[in-house]
PDB file of C-alpha atoms and ligand atoms in Angstrom:
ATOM      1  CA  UNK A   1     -22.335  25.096  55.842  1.00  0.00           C
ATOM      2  CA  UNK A   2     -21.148  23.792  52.833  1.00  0.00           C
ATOM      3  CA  UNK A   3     -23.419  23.223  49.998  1.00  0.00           C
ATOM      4  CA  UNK A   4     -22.875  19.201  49.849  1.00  0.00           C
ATOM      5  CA  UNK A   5     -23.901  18.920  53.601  1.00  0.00           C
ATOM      6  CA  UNK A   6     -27.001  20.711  52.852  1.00  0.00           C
ATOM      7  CA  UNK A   7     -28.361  17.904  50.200  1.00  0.00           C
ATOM      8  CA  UNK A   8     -31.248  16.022  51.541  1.00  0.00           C
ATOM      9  CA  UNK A   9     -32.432  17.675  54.299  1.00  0.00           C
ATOM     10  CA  UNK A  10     -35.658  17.361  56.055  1.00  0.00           C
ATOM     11  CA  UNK A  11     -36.642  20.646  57.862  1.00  0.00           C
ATOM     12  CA  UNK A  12     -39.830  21.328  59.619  1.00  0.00           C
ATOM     13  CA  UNK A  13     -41.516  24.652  60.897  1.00  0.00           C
ATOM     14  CA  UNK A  14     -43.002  24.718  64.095  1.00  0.00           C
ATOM     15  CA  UNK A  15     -45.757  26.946  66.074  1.00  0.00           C
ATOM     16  CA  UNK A  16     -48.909  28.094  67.188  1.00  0.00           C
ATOM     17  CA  UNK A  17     -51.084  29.452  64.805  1.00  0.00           C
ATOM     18  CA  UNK A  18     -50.364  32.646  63.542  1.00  0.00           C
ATOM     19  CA  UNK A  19     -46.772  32.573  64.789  1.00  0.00           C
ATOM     20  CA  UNK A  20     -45.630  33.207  61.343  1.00  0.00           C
ATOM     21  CA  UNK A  21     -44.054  30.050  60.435  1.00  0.00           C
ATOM     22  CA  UNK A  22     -45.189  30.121  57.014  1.00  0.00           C
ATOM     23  CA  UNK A  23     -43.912  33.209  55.904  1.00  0.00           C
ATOM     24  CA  UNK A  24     -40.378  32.309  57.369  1.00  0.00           C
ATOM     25  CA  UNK A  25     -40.586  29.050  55.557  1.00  0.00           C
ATOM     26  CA  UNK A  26     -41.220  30.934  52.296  1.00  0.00           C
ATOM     27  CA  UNK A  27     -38.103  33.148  53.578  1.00  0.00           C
ATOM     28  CA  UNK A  28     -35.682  29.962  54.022  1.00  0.00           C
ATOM     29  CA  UNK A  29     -36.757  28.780  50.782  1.00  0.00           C
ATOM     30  CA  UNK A  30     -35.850  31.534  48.673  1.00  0.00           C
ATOM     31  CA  UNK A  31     -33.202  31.910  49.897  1.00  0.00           C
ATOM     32  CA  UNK A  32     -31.784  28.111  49.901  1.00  0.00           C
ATOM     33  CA  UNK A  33     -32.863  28.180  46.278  1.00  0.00           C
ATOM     34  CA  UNK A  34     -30.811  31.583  45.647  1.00  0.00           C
ATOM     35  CA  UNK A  35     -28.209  29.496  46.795  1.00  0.00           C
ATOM     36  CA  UNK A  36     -28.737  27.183  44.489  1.00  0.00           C
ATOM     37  CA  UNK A  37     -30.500  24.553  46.128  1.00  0.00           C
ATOM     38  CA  UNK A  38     -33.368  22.220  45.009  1.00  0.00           C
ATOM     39  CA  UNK A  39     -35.952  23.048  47.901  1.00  0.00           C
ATOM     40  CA  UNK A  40     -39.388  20.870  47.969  1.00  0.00           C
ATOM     41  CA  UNK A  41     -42.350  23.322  50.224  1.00  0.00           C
ATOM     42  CA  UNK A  42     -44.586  21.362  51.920  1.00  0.00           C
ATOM     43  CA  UNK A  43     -47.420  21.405  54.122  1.00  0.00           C
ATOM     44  CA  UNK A  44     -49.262  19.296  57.103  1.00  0.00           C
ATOM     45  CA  UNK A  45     -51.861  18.252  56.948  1.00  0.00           C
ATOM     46  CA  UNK A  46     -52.572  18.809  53.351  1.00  0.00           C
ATOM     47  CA  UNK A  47     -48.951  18.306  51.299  1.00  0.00           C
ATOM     48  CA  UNK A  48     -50.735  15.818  48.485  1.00  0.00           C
ATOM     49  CA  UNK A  49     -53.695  15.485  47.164  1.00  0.00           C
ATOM     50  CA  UNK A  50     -54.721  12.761  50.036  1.00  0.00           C
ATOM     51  CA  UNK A  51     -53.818  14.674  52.621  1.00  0.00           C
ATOM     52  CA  UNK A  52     -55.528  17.784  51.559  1.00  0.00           C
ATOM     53  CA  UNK A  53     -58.733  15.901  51.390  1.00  0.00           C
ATOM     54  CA  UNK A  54     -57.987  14.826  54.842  1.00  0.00           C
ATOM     55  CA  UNK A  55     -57.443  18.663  55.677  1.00  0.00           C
ATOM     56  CA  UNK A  56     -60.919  19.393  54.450  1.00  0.00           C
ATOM     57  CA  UNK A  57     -62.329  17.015  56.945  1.00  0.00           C
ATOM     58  CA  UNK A  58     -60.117  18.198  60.186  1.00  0.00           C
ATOM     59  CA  UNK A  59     -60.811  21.135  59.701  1.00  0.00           C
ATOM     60  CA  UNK A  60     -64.757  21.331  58.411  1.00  0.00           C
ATOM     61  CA  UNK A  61     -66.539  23.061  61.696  1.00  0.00           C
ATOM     62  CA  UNK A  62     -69.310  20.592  60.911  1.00  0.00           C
ATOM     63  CA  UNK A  63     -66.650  17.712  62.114  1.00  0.00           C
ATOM     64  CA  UNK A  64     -66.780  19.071  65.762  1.00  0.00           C
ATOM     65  CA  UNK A  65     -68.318  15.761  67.266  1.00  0.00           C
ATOM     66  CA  UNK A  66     -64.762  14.926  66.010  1.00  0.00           C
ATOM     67  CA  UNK A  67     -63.494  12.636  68.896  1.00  0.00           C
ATOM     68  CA  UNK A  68     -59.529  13.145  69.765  1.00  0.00           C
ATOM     69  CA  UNK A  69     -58.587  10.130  68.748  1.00  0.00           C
ATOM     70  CA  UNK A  70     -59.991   9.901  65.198  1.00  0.00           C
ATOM     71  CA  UNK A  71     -58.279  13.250  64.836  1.00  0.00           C
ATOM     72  CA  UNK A  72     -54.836  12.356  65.858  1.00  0.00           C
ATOM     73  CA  UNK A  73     -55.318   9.155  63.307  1.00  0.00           C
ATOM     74  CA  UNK A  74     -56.119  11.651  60.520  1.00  0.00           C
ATOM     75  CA  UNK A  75     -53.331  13.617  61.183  1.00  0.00           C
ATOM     76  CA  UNK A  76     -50.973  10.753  60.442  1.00  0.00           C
ATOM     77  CA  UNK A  77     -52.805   9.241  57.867  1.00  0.00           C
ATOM     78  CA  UNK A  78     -52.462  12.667  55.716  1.00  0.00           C
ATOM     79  CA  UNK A  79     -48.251  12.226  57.150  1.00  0.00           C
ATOM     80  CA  UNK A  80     -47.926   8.546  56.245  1.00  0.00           C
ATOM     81  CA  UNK A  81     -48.879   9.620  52.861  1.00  0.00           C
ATOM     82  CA  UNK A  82     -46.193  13.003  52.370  1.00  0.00           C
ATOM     83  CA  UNK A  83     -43.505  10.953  53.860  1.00  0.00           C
ATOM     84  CA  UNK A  84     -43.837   8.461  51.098  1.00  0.00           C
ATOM     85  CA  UNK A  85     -44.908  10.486  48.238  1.00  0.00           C
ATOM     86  CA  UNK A  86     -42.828  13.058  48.812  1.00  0.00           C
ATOM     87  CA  UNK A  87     -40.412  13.228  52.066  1.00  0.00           C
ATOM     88  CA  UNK A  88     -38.614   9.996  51.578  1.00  0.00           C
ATOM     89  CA  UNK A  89     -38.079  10.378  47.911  1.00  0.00           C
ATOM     90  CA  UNK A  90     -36.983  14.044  47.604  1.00  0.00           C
ATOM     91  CA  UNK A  91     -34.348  13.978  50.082  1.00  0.00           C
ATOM     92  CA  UNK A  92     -32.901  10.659  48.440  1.00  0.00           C
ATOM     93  CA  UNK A  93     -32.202  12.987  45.258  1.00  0.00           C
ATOM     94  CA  UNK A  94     -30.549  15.480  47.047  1.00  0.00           C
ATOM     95  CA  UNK A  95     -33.294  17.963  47.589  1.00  0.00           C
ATOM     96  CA  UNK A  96     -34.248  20.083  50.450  1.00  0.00           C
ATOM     97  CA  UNK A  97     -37.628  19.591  51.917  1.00  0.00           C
ATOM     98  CA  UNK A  98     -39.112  22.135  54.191  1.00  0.00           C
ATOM     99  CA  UNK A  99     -42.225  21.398  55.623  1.00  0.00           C
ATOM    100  CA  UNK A 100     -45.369  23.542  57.598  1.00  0.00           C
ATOM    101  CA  UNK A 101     -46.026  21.047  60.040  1.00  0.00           C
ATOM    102  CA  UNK A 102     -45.218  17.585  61.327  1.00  0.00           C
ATOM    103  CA  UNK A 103     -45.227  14.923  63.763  1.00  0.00           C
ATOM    104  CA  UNK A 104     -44.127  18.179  66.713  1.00  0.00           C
ATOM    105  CA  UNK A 105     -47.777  19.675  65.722  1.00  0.00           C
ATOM    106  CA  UNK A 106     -49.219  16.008  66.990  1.00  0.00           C
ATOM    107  CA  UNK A 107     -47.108  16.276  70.082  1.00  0.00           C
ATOM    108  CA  UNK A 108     -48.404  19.714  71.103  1.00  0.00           C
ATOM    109  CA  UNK A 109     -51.897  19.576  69.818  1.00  0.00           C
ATOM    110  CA  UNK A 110     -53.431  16.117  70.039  1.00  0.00           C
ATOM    111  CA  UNK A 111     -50.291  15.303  72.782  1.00  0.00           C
ATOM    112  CA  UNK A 112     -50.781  18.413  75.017  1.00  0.00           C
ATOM    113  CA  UNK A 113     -53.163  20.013  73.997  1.00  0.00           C
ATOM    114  CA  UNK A 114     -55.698  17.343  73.570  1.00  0.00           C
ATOM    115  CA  UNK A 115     -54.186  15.700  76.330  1.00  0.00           C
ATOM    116  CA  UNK A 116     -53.587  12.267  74.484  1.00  0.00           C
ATOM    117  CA  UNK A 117     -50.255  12.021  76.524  1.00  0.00           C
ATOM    118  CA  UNK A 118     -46.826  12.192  74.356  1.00  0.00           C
ATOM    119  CA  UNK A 119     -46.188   7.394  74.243  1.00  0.00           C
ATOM    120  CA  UNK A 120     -48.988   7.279  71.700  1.00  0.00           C
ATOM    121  CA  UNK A 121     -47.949  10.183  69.273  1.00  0.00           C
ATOM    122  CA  UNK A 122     -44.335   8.553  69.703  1.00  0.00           C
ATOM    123  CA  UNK A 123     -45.432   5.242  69.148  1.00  0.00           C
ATOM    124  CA  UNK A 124     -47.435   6.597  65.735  1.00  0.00           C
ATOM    125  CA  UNK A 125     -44.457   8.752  64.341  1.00  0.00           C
ATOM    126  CA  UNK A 126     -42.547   5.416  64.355  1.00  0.00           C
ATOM    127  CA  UNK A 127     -45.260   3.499  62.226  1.00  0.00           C
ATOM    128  CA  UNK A 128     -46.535   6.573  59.895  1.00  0.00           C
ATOM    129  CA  UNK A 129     -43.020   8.108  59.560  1.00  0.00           C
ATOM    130  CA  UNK A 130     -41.028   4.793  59.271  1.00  0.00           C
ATOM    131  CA  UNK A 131     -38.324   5.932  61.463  1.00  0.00           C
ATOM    132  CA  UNK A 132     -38.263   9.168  59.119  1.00  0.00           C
ATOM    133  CA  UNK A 133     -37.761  12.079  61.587  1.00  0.00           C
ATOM    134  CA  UNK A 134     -37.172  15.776  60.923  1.00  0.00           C
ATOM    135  CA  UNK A 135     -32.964  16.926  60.532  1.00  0.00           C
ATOM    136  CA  UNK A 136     -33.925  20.405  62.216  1.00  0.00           C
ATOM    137  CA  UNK A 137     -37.119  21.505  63.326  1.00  0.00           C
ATOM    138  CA  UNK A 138     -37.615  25.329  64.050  1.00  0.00           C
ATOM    139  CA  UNK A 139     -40.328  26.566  66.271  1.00  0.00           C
ATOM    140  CA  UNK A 140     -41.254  29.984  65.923  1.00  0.00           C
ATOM    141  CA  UNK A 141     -42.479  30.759  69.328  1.00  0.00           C
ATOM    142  CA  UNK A 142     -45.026  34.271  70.062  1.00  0.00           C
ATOM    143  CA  UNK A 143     -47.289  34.768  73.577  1.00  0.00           C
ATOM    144  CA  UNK A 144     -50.743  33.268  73.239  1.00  0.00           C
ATOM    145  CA  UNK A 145     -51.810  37.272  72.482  1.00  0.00           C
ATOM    146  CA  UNK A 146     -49.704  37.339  69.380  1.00  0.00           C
ATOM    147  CA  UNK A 147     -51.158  34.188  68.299  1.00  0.00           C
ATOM    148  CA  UNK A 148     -54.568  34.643  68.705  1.00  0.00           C
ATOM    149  CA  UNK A 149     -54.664  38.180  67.688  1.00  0.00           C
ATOM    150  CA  UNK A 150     -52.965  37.083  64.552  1.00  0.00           C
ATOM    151  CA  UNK A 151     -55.422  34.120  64.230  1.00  0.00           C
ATOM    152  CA  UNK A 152     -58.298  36.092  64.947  1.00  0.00           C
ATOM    153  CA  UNK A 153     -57.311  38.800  62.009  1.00  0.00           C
ATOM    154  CA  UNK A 154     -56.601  36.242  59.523  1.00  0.00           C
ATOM    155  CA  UNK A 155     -60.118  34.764  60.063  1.00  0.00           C
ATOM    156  CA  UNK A 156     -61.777  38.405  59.786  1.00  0.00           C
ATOM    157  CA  UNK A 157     -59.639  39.210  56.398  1.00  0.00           C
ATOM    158  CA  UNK A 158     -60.732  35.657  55.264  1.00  0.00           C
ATOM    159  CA  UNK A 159     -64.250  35.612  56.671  1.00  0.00           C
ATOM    160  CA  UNK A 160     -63.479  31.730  57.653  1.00  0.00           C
ATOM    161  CA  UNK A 161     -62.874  30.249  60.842  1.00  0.00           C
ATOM    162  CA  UNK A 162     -61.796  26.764  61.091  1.00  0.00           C
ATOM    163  CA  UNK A 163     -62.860  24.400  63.808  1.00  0.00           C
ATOM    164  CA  UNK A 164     -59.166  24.353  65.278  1.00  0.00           C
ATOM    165  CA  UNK A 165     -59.605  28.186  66.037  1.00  0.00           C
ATOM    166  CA  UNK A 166     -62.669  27.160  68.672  1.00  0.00           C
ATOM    167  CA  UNK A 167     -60.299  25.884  70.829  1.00  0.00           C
ATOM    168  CA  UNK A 168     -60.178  27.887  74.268  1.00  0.00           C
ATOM    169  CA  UNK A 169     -57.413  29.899  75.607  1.00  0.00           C
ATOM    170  CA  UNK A 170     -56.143  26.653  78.075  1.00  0.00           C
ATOM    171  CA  UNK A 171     -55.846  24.379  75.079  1.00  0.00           C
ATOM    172  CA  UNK A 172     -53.498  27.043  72.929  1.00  0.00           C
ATOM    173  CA  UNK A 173     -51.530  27.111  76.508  1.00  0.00           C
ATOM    174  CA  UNK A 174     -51.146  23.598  76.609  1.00  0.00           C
ATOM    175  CA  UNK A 175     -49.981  23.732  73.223  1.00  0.00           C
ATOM    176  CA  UNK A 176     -47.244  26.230  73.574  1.00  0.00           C
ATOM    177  CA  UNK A 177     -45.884  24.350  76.450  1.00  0.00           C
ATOM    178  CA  UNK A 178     -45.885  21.118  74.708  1.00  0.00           C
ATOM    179  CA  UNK A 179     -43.483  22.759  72.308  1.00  0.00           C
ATOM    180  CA  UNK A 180     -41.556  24.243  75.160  1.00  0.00           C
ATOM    181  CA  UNK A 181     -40.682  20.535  76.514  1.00  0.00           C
ATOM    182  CA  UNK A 182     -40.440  19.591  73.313  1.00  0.00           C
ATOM    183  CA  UNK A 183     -37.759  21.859  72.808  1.00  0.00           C
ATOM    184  CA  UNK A 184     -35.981  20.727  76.191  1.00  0.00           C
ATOM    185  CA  UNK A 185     -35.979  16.789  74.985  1.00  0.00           C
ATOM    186  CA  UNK A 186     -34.729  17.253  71.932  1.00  0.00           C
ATOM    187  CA  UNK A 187     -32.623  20.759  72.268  1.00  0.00           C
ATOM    188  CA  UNK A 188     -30.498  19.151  69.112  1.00  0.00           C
ATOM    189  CA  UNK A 189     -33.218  18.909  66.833  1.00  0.00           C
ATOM    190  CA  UNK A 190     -35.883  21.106  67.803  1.00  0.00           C
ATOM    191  CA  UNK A 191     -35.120  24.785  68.029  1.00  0.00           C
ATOM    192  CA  UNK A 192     -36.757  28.148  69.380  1.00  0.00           C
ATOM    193  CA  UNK A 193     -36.690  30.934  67.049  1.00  0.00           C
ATOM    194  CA  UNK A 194     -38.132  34.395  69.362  1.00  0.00           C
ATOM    195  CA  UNK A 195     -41.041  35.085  66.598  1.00  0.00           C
ATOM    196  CA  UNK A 196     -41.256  38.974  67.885  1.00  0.00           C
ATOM    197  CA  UNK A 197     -39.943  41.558  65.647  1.00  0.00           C
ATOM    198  CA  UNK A 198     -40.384  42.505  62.551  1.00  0.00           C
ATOM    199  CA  UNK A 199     -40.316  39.359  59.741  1.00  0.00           C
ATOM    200  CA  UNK A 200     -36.784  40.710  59.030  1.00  0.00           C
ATOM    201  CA  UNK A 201     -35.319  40.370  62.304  1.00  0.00           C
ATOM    202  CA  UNK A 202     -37.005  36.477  62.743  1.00  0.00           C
ATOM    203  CA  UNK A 203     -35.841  35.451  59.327  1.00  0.00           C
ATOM    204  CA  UNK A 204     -32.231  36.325  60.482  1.00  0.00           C
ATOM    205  CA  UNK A 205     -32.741  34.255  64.078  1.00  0.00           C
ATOM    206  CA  UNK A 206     -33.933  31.397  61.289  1.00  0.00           C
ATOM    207  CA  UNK A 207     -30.756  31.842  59.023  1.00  0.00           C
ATOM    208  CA  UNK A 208     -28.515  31.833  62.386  1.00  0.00           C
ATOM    209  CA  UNK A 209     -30.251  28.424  63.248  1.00  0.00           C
ATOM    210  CA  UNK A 210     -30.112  27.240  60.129  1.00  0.00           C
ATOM    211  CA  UNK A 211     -26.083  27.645  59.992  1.00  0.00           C
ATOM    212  CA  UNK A 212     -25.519  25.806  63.432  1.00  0.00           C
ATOM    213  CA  UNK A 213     -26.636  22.590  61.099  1.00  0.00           C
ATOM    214  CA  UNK A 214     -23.096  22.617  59.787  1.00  0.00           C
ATOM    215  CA  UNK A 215     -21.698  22.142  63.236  1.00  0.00           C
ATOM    216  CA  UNK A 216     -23.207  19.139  63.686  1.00  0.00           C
ATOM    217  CA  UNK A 217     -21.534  17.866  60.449  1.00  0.00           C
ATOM    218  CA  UNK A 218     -25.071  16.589  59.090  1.00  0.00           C
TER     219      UNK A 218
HETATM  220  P1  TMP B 301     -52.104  25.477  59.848  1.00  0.00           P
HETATM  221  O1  TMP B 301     -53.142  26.524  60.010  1.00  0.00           O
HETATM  222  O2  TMP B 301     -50.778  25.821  60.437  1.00  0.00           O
HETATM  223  O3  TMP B 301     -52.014  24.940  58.460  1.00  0.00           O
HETATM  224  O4  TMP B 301     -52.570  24.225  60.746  1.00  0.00           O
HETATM  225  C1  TMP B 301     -53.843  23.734  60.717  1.00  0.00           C
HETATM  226  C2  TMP B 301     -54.360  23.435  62.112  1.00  0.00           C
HETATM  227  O5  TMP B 301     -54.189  22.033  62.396  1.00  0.00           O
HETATM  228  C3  TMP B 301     -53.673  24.185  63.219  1.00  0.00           C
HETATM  229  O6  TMP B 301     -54.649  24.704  64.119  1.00  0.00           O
HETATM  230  C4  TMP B 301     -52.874  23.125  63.936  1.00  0.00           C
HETATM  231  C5  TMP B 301     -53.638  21.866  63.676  1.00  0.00           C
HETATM  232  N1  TMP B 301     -52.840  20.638  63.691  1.00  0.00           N
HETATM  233  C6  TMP B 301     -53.001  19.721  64.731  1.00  0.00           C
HETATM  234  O7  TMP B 301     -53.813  19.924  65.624  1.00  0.00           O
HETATM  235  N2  TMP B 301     -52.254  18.570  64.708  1.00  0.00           N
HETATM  236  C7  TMP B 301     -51.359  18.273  63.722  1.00  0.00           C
HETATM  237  O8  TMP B 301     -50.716  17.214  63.744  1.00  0.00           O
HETATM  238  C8  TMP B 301     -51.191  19.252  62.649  1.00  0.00           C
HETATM  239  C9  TMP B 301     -50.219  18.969  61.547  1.00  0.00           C
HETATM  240  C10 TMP B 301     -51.950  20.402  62.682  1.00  0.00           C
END
């Protein structure tokens, strides 16, 4: 890819918890900016200082008379903000934004998972996201045992559990299979990395995605 066709972008990482999306989107980073690049990490919910007080609230066990609706709101309202304060006017300077999250997490979570059906979370990306969607999304995709093992550990090292991880075994299934038809209507855009392996070997599946980008001539 050449480095002009790279300016601008709008990436997105994908995944059940504890798939280790966040640790490839470090990867990617590092090495974009090696290459020279300007490259913008951010995070959803919780990229600004808005949506990290929204974060706090999702995610506060106390909030679990949460109902699914309210939830899915809060989700965009913390994405309505990043796309404004700092989506839309990164990538019109040129710079690379990578982000932990978006509108996909909606669509398998509150979509699937939840069971809110996929119309409304379309219908919402349109009006939080104004038209703004993602120029390659890559979902890092482990078995439910890989993610909740890896969930599960990180909670133990932490000593905090938040109240997404008291979701039951049929709701992370749900999830993963929202991503996996996710993946079939938009094969273009949304793409499954195999997360097994060591962090090596998935960082090189992401780099090998990554490159296909210049096919497409973005
Ligand atoms: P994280 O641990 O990857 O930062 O994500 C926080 C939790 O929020 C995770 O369990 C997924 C969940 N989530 C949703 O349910 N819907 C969304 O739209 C987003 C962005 C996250």
């Amino acid at each position: 890819m050449s480095t002009t066709n790279r300016h601008g972008l709008f990436l997105t990482f994908e995944g059940l918890d504890g798939c280790g999306k966040t640790t490839q989107l470090r990867l990617l980073a590092e090495r974009l900016r090696a290459a020279g690049e300007t490259v913008i990490q951010t995070v959803e919910p919780g990229g600004t200082s808005i949506g990290g007080a929204i974060r706090r609230i999702l995610l506060d066990p106390a909030n679990d008379h949460m109902g699914a609706t309210a939830e899915m709101l809060l989700y965009f309202a913390a994405r309505a903000q990043n796309i404004h304060e700092i989506v839309i006017p990164a990538t019109a300077r040129g710079e690379i934004v990578i982000s932990d999250r978006w509108t996909d997490s909606t669509w398998a979570y509150q979509g699937f998972g939840r069971g809110l059906g996929v119309d409304v979370v379309r219908r919402l990306d349109e009006i939080a996201c104004a038209g703004r969607k993602p120029d390659l999304t890559i979902w890092v995709d482990v078995d439910l045992e890989t993610s909740l093992g890896r969930a599960k550990k990180r909670n133990e090292d932490e000593a905090a559990a938040d109240r997404m991880d008291a979701q039951s075994r049929a709701f992370y299934e749900n999830v993963r299979e929202g991503y996996r038809r996710l993946s079939e209507e938009e094969p273009q855009r949304v793409r499954r990395v195999d997360g097994r392996g060591t962090v090596e070997q998935v960082a090189q599946r992401v780099w090998a995605v990554f490159e296909t980008l210049e096919s497409k001539n973005v």
